[in-house]
């Protein structure tokens, strides 16, 4: 599990090196929370690009067809909604 800022490149890199999940702290806007899951998941759940030539893809020992679905099922994505501003967005959503 990696903890990092809510940037697409950070999420992609962390998951490609084999992290089982990502934690994104300091989410204070609903728009930021809605960006995290698509960045951490493969299509059809998200927008992460597929490459099995990574540690997460077992350096092409994984099946390129099954890899995205398995990773979507096994990867944990956590957002930390924190502070008063974060609590406010929970009541509005």
Short mmCIF file of C-alpha atoms in Angstrom, two decimals:
data_model
loop_
_atom_site.label_atom_id
_atom_site.label_comp_id
_atom_site.label_asym_id
_atom_site.label_seq_id
_atom_site.Cartn_x
_atom_site.Cartn_y
_atom_site.Cartn_z
CA UNK A 1 0.00 0.00 0.00
CA UNK A 2 1.39 3.39 -1.02
CA UNK A 3 0.35 6.77 0.32
CA UNK A 4 0.71 9.59 -2.18
CA UNK A 5 -0.77 12.78 -3.56
CA UNK A 6 -3.73 12.61 -5.92
CA UNK A 7 -1.78 12.84 -9.17
CA UNK A 8 -2.40 10.47 -12.06
CA UNK A 9 1.30 9.92 -12.67
CA UNK A 10 1.93 9.12 -9.01
CA UNK A 11 -0.93 6.63 -8.89
CA UNK A 12 0.11 4.99 -12.17
CA UNK A 13 3.75 4.67 -11.11
CA UNK A 14 2.97 3.30 -7.66
CA UNK A 15 0.61 0.65 -9.01
CA UNK A 16 2.90 -0.29 -11.91
CA UNK A 17 5.75 -1.09 -9.52
CA UNK A 18 3.48 -3.53 -7.75
CA UNK A 19 1.73 -1.75 -4.87
CA UNK A 20 -1.40 -3.63 -3.78
CA UNK A 21 -3.22 -0.37 -3.33
CA UNK A 22 -3.00 3.37 -2.88
CA UNK A 23 -4.05 5.78 -0.13
CA UNK A 24 -4.62 9.41 -1.03
CA UNK A 25 -4.74 11.78 1.96
CA UNK A 26 -6.09 15.32 2.29
CA UNK A 27 -9.07 15.02 -0.03
CA UNK A 28 -11.12 18.17 0.48
CA UNK A 29 -13.07 18.42 -2.77
CA UNK A 30 -15.56 15.96 -4.26
CA UNK A 31 -13.94 16.44 -7.67
CA UNK A 32 -10.59 15.27 -6.27
CA UNK A 33 -12.17 12.18 -4.72
CA UNK A 34 -13.85 11.31 -8.02
CA UNK A 35 -10.51 11.41 -9.86
CA UNK A 36 -8.73 8.85 -7.67
CA UNK A 37 -10.55 5.62 -8.52
CA UNK A 38 -10.48 6.06 -12.32
CA UNK A 39 -6.74 6.74 -12.12
CA UNK A 40 -6.18 3.53 -10.14
CA UNK A 41 -8.36 1.19 -12.22
CA UNK A 42 -8.20 -0.24 -15.73
CA UNK A 43 -11.09 0.09 -18.20
CA UNK A 44 -14.01 -0.26 -17.96
CA UNK A 45 -13.76 1.00 -14.35
CA UNK A 46 -11.05 3.56 -14.99
CA UNK A 47 -8.48 5.03 -17.30
CA UNK A 48 -5.23 3.38 -16.28
CA UNK A 49 -3.18 2.21 -19.27
CA UNK A 50 -2.41 -1.51 -19.60
CA UNK A 51 1.17 -2.75 -19.74
CA UNK A 52 2.18 -6.19 -18.56
CA UNK A 53 5.85 -5.21 -19.00
CA UNK A 54 5.84 -3.90 -15.42
CA UNK A 55 6.41 -5.41 -12.00
CA UNK A 56 2.64 -5.39 -11.44
CA UNK A 57 2.23 -7.32 -14.71
CA UNK A 58 4.86 -9.83 -13.57
CA UNK A 59 7.08 -8.72 -16.47
CA UNK A 60 4.79 -10.28 -19.08
CA UNK A 61 4.27 -13.56 -17.24
CA UNK A 62 0.67 -12.46 -16.60
CA UNK A 63 -1.94 -12.89 -19.29
CA UNK A 64 -2.50 -9.50 -20.94
CA UNK A 65 -6.24 -10.19 -21.21
CA UNK A 66 -6.80 -11.31 -17.60
CA UNK A 67 -4.37 -8.87 -15.98
CA UNK A 68 -6.61 -5.74 -16.00
CA UNK A 69 -9.67 -7.49 -14.54
CA UNK A 70 -7.61 -9.23 -11.85
CA UNK A 71 -5.84 -6.00 -10.90
CA UNK A 72 -9.16 -4.13 -10.73
CA UNK A 73 -10.46 -6.77 -8.31
CA UNK A 74 -7.31 -6.94 -6.17
CA UNK A 75 -6.20 -3.30 -5.99
CA UNK A 76 -7.39 -1.30 -2.97
CA UNK A 77 -8.07 2.41 -3.42
CA UNK A 78 -8.51 4.55 -0.29
CA UNK A 79 -9.25 8.27 -0.10
CA UNK A 80 -8.82 10.15 3.17
CA UNK A 81 -11.49 12.82 3.45
CA UNK A 82 -10.04 15.04 6.14
CA UNK A 83 -10.71 18.28 7.97
CA UNK A 84 -13.80 20.43 8.24
CA UNK A 85 -13.83 21.14 4.51
CA UNK A 86 -13.73 17.41 3.78
CA UNK A 87 -16.60 16.75 6.17
CA UNK A 88 -18.62 19.46 4.44
CA UNK A 89 -18.33 17.72 1.06
CA UNK A 90 -19.59 14.49 2.59
CA UNK A 91 -22.81 16.14 3.69
CA UNK A 92 -23.31 17.72 0.23
CA UNK A 93 -22.72 14.58 -1.83
#
